[in-house]
Coordinates of C-alpha atoms in Angstrom, one line a residue:
M1 CA -319.9 -191.9 39.1
G2 CA -318.8 -194.9 37.0
G3 CA -318.0 -198.2 38.6
V4 CA -314.3 -197.7 38.7
S5 CA -314.5 -194.2 40.1
R6 CA -316.9 -195.4 42.8
V7 CA -314.5 -198.1 43.9
V8 CA -311.6 -195.6 44.0
Y9 CA -313.9 -193.2 45.9
M10 CA -314.8 -195.8 48.5
F11 CA -311.2 -196.9 48.9
L12 CA -310.0 -193.4 49.5
A13 CA -312.8 -192.7 51.9
A14 CA -311.8 -195.8 53.9
F15 CA -308.1 -194.9 53.7
L16 CA -308.5 -191.4 54.9
C17 CA -310.8 -192.5 57.7
F18 CA -308.4 -195.2 58.9
N19 CA -305.4 -192.8 58.9
M20 CA -307.3 -190.0 60.6
A21 CA -308.5 -192.5 63.3
Q22 CA -304.9 -193.1 64.2
H23 CA -305.0 -189.7 66.0
A24 CA -307.4 -189.7 68.8
S25 CA -308.0 -185.9 68.6
V26 CA -309.1 -186.1 64.9
S27 CA -312.4 -187.6 63.7
C28 CA -312.9 -189.4 60.4
A29 CA -312.2 -187.1 57.4
L30 CA -315.1 -188.3 55.4
T31 CA -318.2 -188.0 57.6
S32 CA -321.6 -189.1 56.3
E33 CA -322.4 -185.4 55.7
L34 CA -319.3 -184.9 53.7
Q35 CA -320.0 -188.0 51.6
R36 CA -323.5 -186.7 51.0
K37 CA -322.1 -183.3 49.8
I38 CA -319.6 -185.0 47.4
A39 CA -322.4 -187.2 46.0
E40 CA -324.7 -184.3 45.5
A41 CA -322.0 -182.2 43.8
N42 CA -321.2 -185.1 41.4
Q43 CA -324.8 -185.3 40.3
E44 CA -324.3 -181.9 38.7
G45 CA -321.1 -183.0 36.8
P46 CA -319.1 -183.9 35.0
Y47 CA -316.9 -180.9 35.7
L48 CA -313.8 -179.4 34.2
G49 CA -311.2 -179.4 37.0
L50 CA -309.1 -176.2 37.4
I51 CA -306.0 -176.5 39.6
I52 CA -304.3 -173.3 40.6
P53 CA -301.0 -173.1 42.7
I54 CA -301.6 -170.2 45.1
S55 CA -303.9 -167.4 46.0
F56 CA -302.6 -164.6 43.9
E57 CA -303.3 -166.8 40.8
L58 CA -306.7 -167.9 42.1
H59 CA -308.2 -164.6 43.2
P60 CA -308.1 -162.9 39.7
L61 CA -310.3 -165.8 38.5
L62 CA -312.7 -165.6 41.4
Q63 CA -313.1 -161.9 40.8
N64 CA -313.6 -162.2 37.1
P65 CA -317.2 -161.6 36.0
A66 CA -316.9 -164.5 33.5
Y67 CA -316.7 -166.9 36.5
K68 CA -320.1 -167.7 38.0
A69 CA -319.8 -169.2 41.5
S70 CA -322.4 -171.7 42.8
D71 CA -323.3 -172.1 46.4
T72 CA -321.4 -175.3 46.6
I73 CA -318.0 -175.3 48.4
I74 CA -316.6 -178.5 49.8
D75 CA -313.7 -178.5 52.3
F76 CA -311.7 -181.7 53.1
A77 CA -308.2 -183.0 53.4
G78 CA -306.9 -179.4 53.8
K79 CA -308.4 -178.4 50.4
R80 CA -311.3 -176.2 49.4
F81 CA -313.2 -177.2 46.3
R82 CA -315.2 -174.4 44.8
F83 CA -317.9 -175.1 42.2
G84 CA -319.2 -172.8 39.5
A85 CA -319.2 -172.2 35.7
I86 CA -317.4 -170.4 33.0
G87 CA -319.7 -169.9 30.0
E88 CA -321.7 -173.1 29.8
K89 CA -319.0 -175.3 31.3
P90 CA -319.4 -176.5 34.9
I91 CA -316.1 -176.3 36.7
V92 CA -314.6 -177.2 40.1
L93 CA -311.6 -175.1 41.3
V94 CA -309.0 -176.1 43.8
M95 CA -305.8 -174.4 45.0
S96 CA -302.9 -176.8 45.4
G97 CA -300.2 -174.8 47.1
L98 CA -296.6 -174.7 45.9
S99 CA -294.5 -177.7 44.9
L100 CA -294.8 -180.9 43.0
I101 CA -295.9 -182.8 46.1
N102 CA -298.8 -180.5 46.8
A103 CA -299.8 -180.5 43.2
A104 CA -299.8 -184.3 42.9
I105 CA -301.9 -184.7 46.1
T106 CA -304.4 -182.1 45.0
T107 CA -304.8 -183.5 41.5
Q108 CA -305.3 -187.0 42.8
L109 CA -307.9 -185.9 45.4
L110 CA -309.7 -183.9 42.7
V111 CA -309.9 -186.7 40.1
S112 CA -310.7 -189.4 42.7
F113 CA -313.5 -187.8 44.5
F114 CA -315.2 -185.7 41.9
A115 CA -316.7 -186.4 38.5
V116 CA -314.1 -184.7 36.4
E117 CA -313.9 -184.9 32.6
G118 CA -310.6 -183.1 32.2
V119 CA -308.1 -180.9 33.9
V120 CA -306.8 -177.4 33.2
H121 CA -303.8 -176.2 35.2
Y122 CA -302.8 -172.5 35.1
G123 CA -300.6 -170.0 36.9
I124 CA -297.4 -168.1 36.4
A125 CA -293.9 -169.4 35.6
G126 CA -290.3 -168.5 35.0
N127 CA -289.1 -168.6 31.5
A128 CA -286.0 -170.3 30.0
N129 CA -286.7 -169.3 26.4
P130 CA -284.9 -166.1 25.3
S131 CA -287.4 -165.5 22.5
L132 CA -290.3 -165.0 25.0
H133 CA -291.1 -161.9 27.1
I134 CA -292.6 -161.0 30.5
A135 CA -296.4 -161.5 30.6
D136 CA -296.5 -163.8 27.5
V137 CA -298.8 -166.7 28.1
T138 CA -297.2 -170.1 27.2
I139 CA -299.1 -173.3 26.2
P140 CA -296.6 -176.1 25.9
Q141 CA -297.3 -179.4 24.1
H142 CA -295.3 -181.5 26.6
W143 CA -294.3 -181.3 30.2
A144 CA -291.6 -183.1 32.2
H145 CA -290.4 -183.4 35.8
L146 CA -286.7 -182.4 35.7
A147 CA -285.7 -183.0 39.2
L148 CA -285.6 -186.8 39.3
W149 CA -281.9 -187.6 39.1
S150 CA -279.4 -190.3 39.5
W151 CA -276.3 -188.6 40.9
Q152 CA -273.2 -190.2 39.7
R153 CA -270.2 -190.8 42.0
Y154 CA -267.0 -188.8 41.4
G155 CA -264.6 -190.5 38.9
L156 CA -267.3 -192.1 36.8
G157 CA -268.6 -190.7 33.5
P158 CA -270.9 -191.2 30.6
D159 CA -269.6 -194.6 29.7
D160 CA -270.1 -196.0 33.1
K161 CA -273.4 -197.7 34.0
L162 CA -275.5 -196.1 36.8
P163 CA -276.5 -198.2 39.9
L164 CA -279.5 -200.3 39.1
E165 CA -279.5 -199.4 35.5
D166 CA -279.5 -203.0 34.4
N167 CA -282.8 -203.4 36.5
G168 CA -284.4 -200.7 34.5
D169 CA -284.6 -198.3 37.4
Y170 CA -282.3 -195.7 35.9
T171 CA -281.1 -194.7 32.5
R172 CA -278.5 -192.6 30.7
N173 CA -280.8 -192.0 27.7
L174 CA -281.9 -188.6 28.7
G175 CA -278.5 -187.1 29.3
F176 CA -276.7 -185.4 32.1
L177 CA -275.4 -182.2 33.6
N178 CA -271.7 -182.0 34.4
F179 CA -271.0 -179.6 37.2
A180 CA -267.4 -179.0 36.0
D181 CA -268.8 -177.4 32.9
F182 CA -269.9 -174.5 35.0
T183 CA -266.7 -173.8 36.9
S184 CA -265.6 -170.2 36.7
N185 CA -262.2 -168.6 36.9
V186 CA -260.4 -171.5 35.2
S187 CA -257.5 -170.7 33.0
A188 CA -257.5 -171.9 29.4
D189 CA -254.6 -174.3 29.9
S190 CA -256.1 -176.2 32.9
S191 CA -259.0 -178.6 33.0
A192 CA -262.0 -178.0 35.3
D193 CA -263.1 -180.6 37.7
N194 CA -265.8 -180.9 40.3
Q195 CA -266.5 -183.6 42.9
L196 CA -270.2 -183.1 42.4
N197 CA -269.6 -184.8 39.0
N198 CA -272.8 -185.6 37.0
I199 CA -276.5 -185.7 37.5
W200 CA -278.5 -187.9 35.1
Y201 CA -282.1 -186.9 34.3
Q202 CA -284.6 -189.7 34.8
P203 CA -288.2 -190.4 33.7
E204 CA -291.0 -191.0 36.2
E205 CA -292.5 -194.3 37.0
I206 CA -296.2 -194.4 36.3
F207 CA -298.9 -197.0 37.0
P208 CA -301.8 -196.2 34.6
V209 CA -305.4 -196.9 35.8
D210 CA -305.9 -199.2 32.8
G211 CA -302.7 -201.0 33.3
I212 CA -301.6 -204.0 35.4
P213 CA -301.3 -203.0 39.1
E214 CA -297.7 -202.8 40.2
E215 CA -296.4 -203.1 36.6
R216 CA -294.6 -199.8 36.0
Q217 CA -294.3 -197.8 32.9
H218 CA -292.0 -194.8 32.4
A219 CA -292.8 -191.3 31.3
F220 CA -290.6 -188.3 30.8
W221 CA -292.3 -185.9 28.2
V222 CA -296.0 -186.0 29.0
P223 CA -298.2 -184.6 26.2
V224 CA -301.2 -182.4 26.8
D225 CA -304.5 -183.5 25.3
P226 CA -304.3 -183.0 21.5
N227 CA -308.0 -181.8 21.3
Y228 CA -307.5 -179.3 24.1
Y229 CA -304.3 -178.1 22.4
H230 CA -306.1 -177.7 19.0
I231 CA -308.9 -175.7 20.7
A232 CA -306.4 -173.5 22.5
K233 CA -304.8 -172.6 19.1
K234 CA -307.8 -170.4 18.4
L235 CA -306.5 -168.1 21.2
Q236 CA -303.4 -167.2 19.2
D237 CA -304.5 -163.5 18.7
L238 CA -306.1 -163.0 22.1
E239 CA -305.5 -159.5 23.5
L240 CA -303.5 -159.5 26.7
E241 CA -302.7 -156.8 29.3
R242 CA -299.5 -154.8 28.8
C243 CA -299.6 -152.3 31.6
I244 CA -299.6 -152.7 35.3
N245 CA -300.9 -149.2 35.8
S246 CA -300.9 -145.8 34.1
T247 CA -297.1 -145.4 34.5
T248 CA -295.7 -148.9 34.3
C249 CA -296.0 -150.8 31.0
L250 CA -294.1 -153.6 29.3
S251 CA -291.9 -152.7 26.3
S252 CA -293.4 -155.5 24.2
K253 CA -297.0 -156.5 23.8
P254 CA -297.7 -159.9 25.5
K255 CA -298.9 -162.7 23.3
V256 CA -300.2 -166.3 23.6
E257 CA -297.2 -168.5 22.7
F258 CA -297.5 -172.2 21.7
V259 CA -294.2 -173.8 22.6
K260 CA -292.7 -177.3 22.6
R261 CA -292.0 -178.0 26.2
G262 CA -292.3 -176.9 29.8
I263 CA -290.6 -178.4 32.9
S264 CA -291.4 -178.5 36.6
Q265 CA -289.2 -179.1 39.6
S266 CA -289.6 -178.2 43.3
I267 CA -286.9 -175.5 42.8
Y268 CA -287.4 -171.8 42.3
L269 CA -285.1 -171.2 39.3
D270 CA -283.4 -167.8 39.3
N271 CA -280.0 -168.8 37.7
L272 CA -278.8 -167.8 34.2
A273 CA -276.4 -170.8 33.8
Y274 CA -279.0 -173.4 34.5
R275 CA -281.7 -171.6 32.6
T276 CA -279.5 -171.6 29.5
F277 CA -278.5 -175.2 30.0
I278 CA -282.0 -176.6 30.2
H279 CA -283.2 -174.5 27.3
N280 CA -280.4 -175.6 25.1
K281 CA -280.6 -179.3 26.1
F282 CA -284.4 -179.8 26.3
E283 CA -285.9 -176.8 24.4
V284 CA -288.0 -175.8 27.4
S285 CA -289.8 -172.5 27.8
P286 CA -291.9 -172.2 31.0
V287 CA -290.3 -173.5 34.2
D288 CA -292.5 -174.0 37.3
M289 CA -293.0 -176.0 40.4
E290 CA -296.3 -177.9 39.9
T291 CA -297.4 -178.7 36.3
A292 CA -295.5 -181.9 35.8
S293 CA -297.3 -183.5 38.8
V294 CA -300.7 -182.5 37.4
A295 CA -299.7 -183.9 34.0
L296 CA -298.4 -187.2 35.4
V297 CA -301.5 -187.8 37.5
C298 CA -303.7 -187.1 34.5
L299 CA -301.6 -189.4 32.4
Q300 CA -302.0 -192.2 34.9
Q301 CA -305.8 -191.6 35.2
R302 CA -306.2 -191.2 31.4
L303 CA -307.8 -187.8 31.7
P304 CA -307.4 -184.9 29.2
F305 CA -305.1 -182.2 30.4
I306 CA -303.6 -178.9 29.4
A307 CA -301.5 -176.3 31.2
I308 CA -301.5 -172.5 30.7
R309 CA -298.6 -170.6 32.3
A310 CA -297.9 -166.9 32.0
V311 CA -294.3 -165.6 32.2
S312 CA -293.6 -163.6 35.4
D313 CA -289.8 -163.7 35.3
L314 CA -286.8 -164.8 33.2
A315 CA -285.5 -167.5 35.6
G316 CA -282.3 -165.6 36.1
G317 CA -281.9 -164.4 32.5
G318 CA -282.9 -160.8 33.0
S319 CA -280.5 -157.8 33.1
A320 CA -281.9 -156.4 36.4
G321 CA -280.4 -157.3 39.7
A322 CA -283.8 -158.3 41.2
N323 CA -286.1 -161.0 40.0
E324 CA -288.7 -159.6 37.6
A325 CA -291.5 -161.4 39.4
D326 CA -291.4 -158.8 42.1
T327 CA -292.7 -156.3 39.6
F328 CA -294.7 -158.3 37.0
L329 CA -296.3 -161.1 39.0
S330 CA -299.8 -159.4 39.0
I331 CA -299.9 -158.8 35.2
A332 CA -298.7 -162.3 34.5
A333 CA -301.4 -163.8 36.7
T334 CA -304.1 -161.6 35.1
N335 CA -303.0 -162.7 31.6
A336 CA -303.0 -166.4 32.6
V337 CA -306.6 -166.0 33.9
T338 CA -307.7 -164.2 30.7
V339 CA -306.4 -167.1 28.5
V340 CA -308.0 -169.8 30.8
I341 CA -311.4 -168.1 30.7
E342 CA -311.4 -167.9 26.9
F343 CA -310.1 -171.4 26.6
V344 CA -312.9 -172.8 28.8
K345 CA -315.5 -170.8 26.9
L346 CA -314.2 -172.4 23.6
L347 CA -314.2 -175.8 25.2
S348 CA -317.8 -175.5 26.3
L349 CA -318.8 -174.7 22.7
H350 CA -316.9 -177.7 21.4
S351 CA -318.5 -179.9 24.0

């Protein structure tokens, strides 16, 4: 570990031990044995960190012959860190669980305790882009958290300042959603209104590792690492699975799609109106519940990052009554793993 990483490691170790000690029935989270295991694992690094939301996205990778597991598994803080390799690249895998909070906690633990040179996040996602199809694998250039809002009181509008706007806490620069625009069954000669009024989208506060402590910066669209993105471009023509079984196949051949933007929010999106709104306003394609947290932590820690998300459903834009993920979840997860494995192999060659 470098000097800065060692200081962060020791701080987190003390922090976890202190908090665990507050509960008499729980011993210190970082025992001397656990610290020894972490130190030994880091001697084999640096690693590429892979963060996966949940088990049905993780298991296809664990079962893929391209992944070579080592004997090292480290469990702590409710997480299991698995070590191995893809091609010549040493990797450490961890499952985060659903939601932005779980993804942020997991990413911070990964990059703080282990010698990680970069992060790849993969999984399935909904899709807000009508030009994409089920089981396509998207690789966006930018990610944003779209559920940090300033909710404006009824009666105020775009020309009225938001509370604390003059302090730099909130802004109207990113635009808003007006609930009245989505009112149904309104006659042409009457104006729609809604007491929910407007929500204004906000950037996140970040505190970069190389910045001044407690001096905030703001980030909305977080770019993926340009070198990772350039390497991923070589996967443009990668062959992906089209059929779930011998009788169920997709009407179009899945592709690797390089798109402008993806968004995350701790909301499962299955609504056509909101899907259409965010695509038109922000030009987003994949919509998920984790990636923006991974992106923001990597931005703060100045670590290379990329996300690979396969389309499992149309976020409410499909014609069927049921969400498409009920049928196509497995093929989307398989295609995401295929792209991740080939990306890591390419990355190992470029290293």
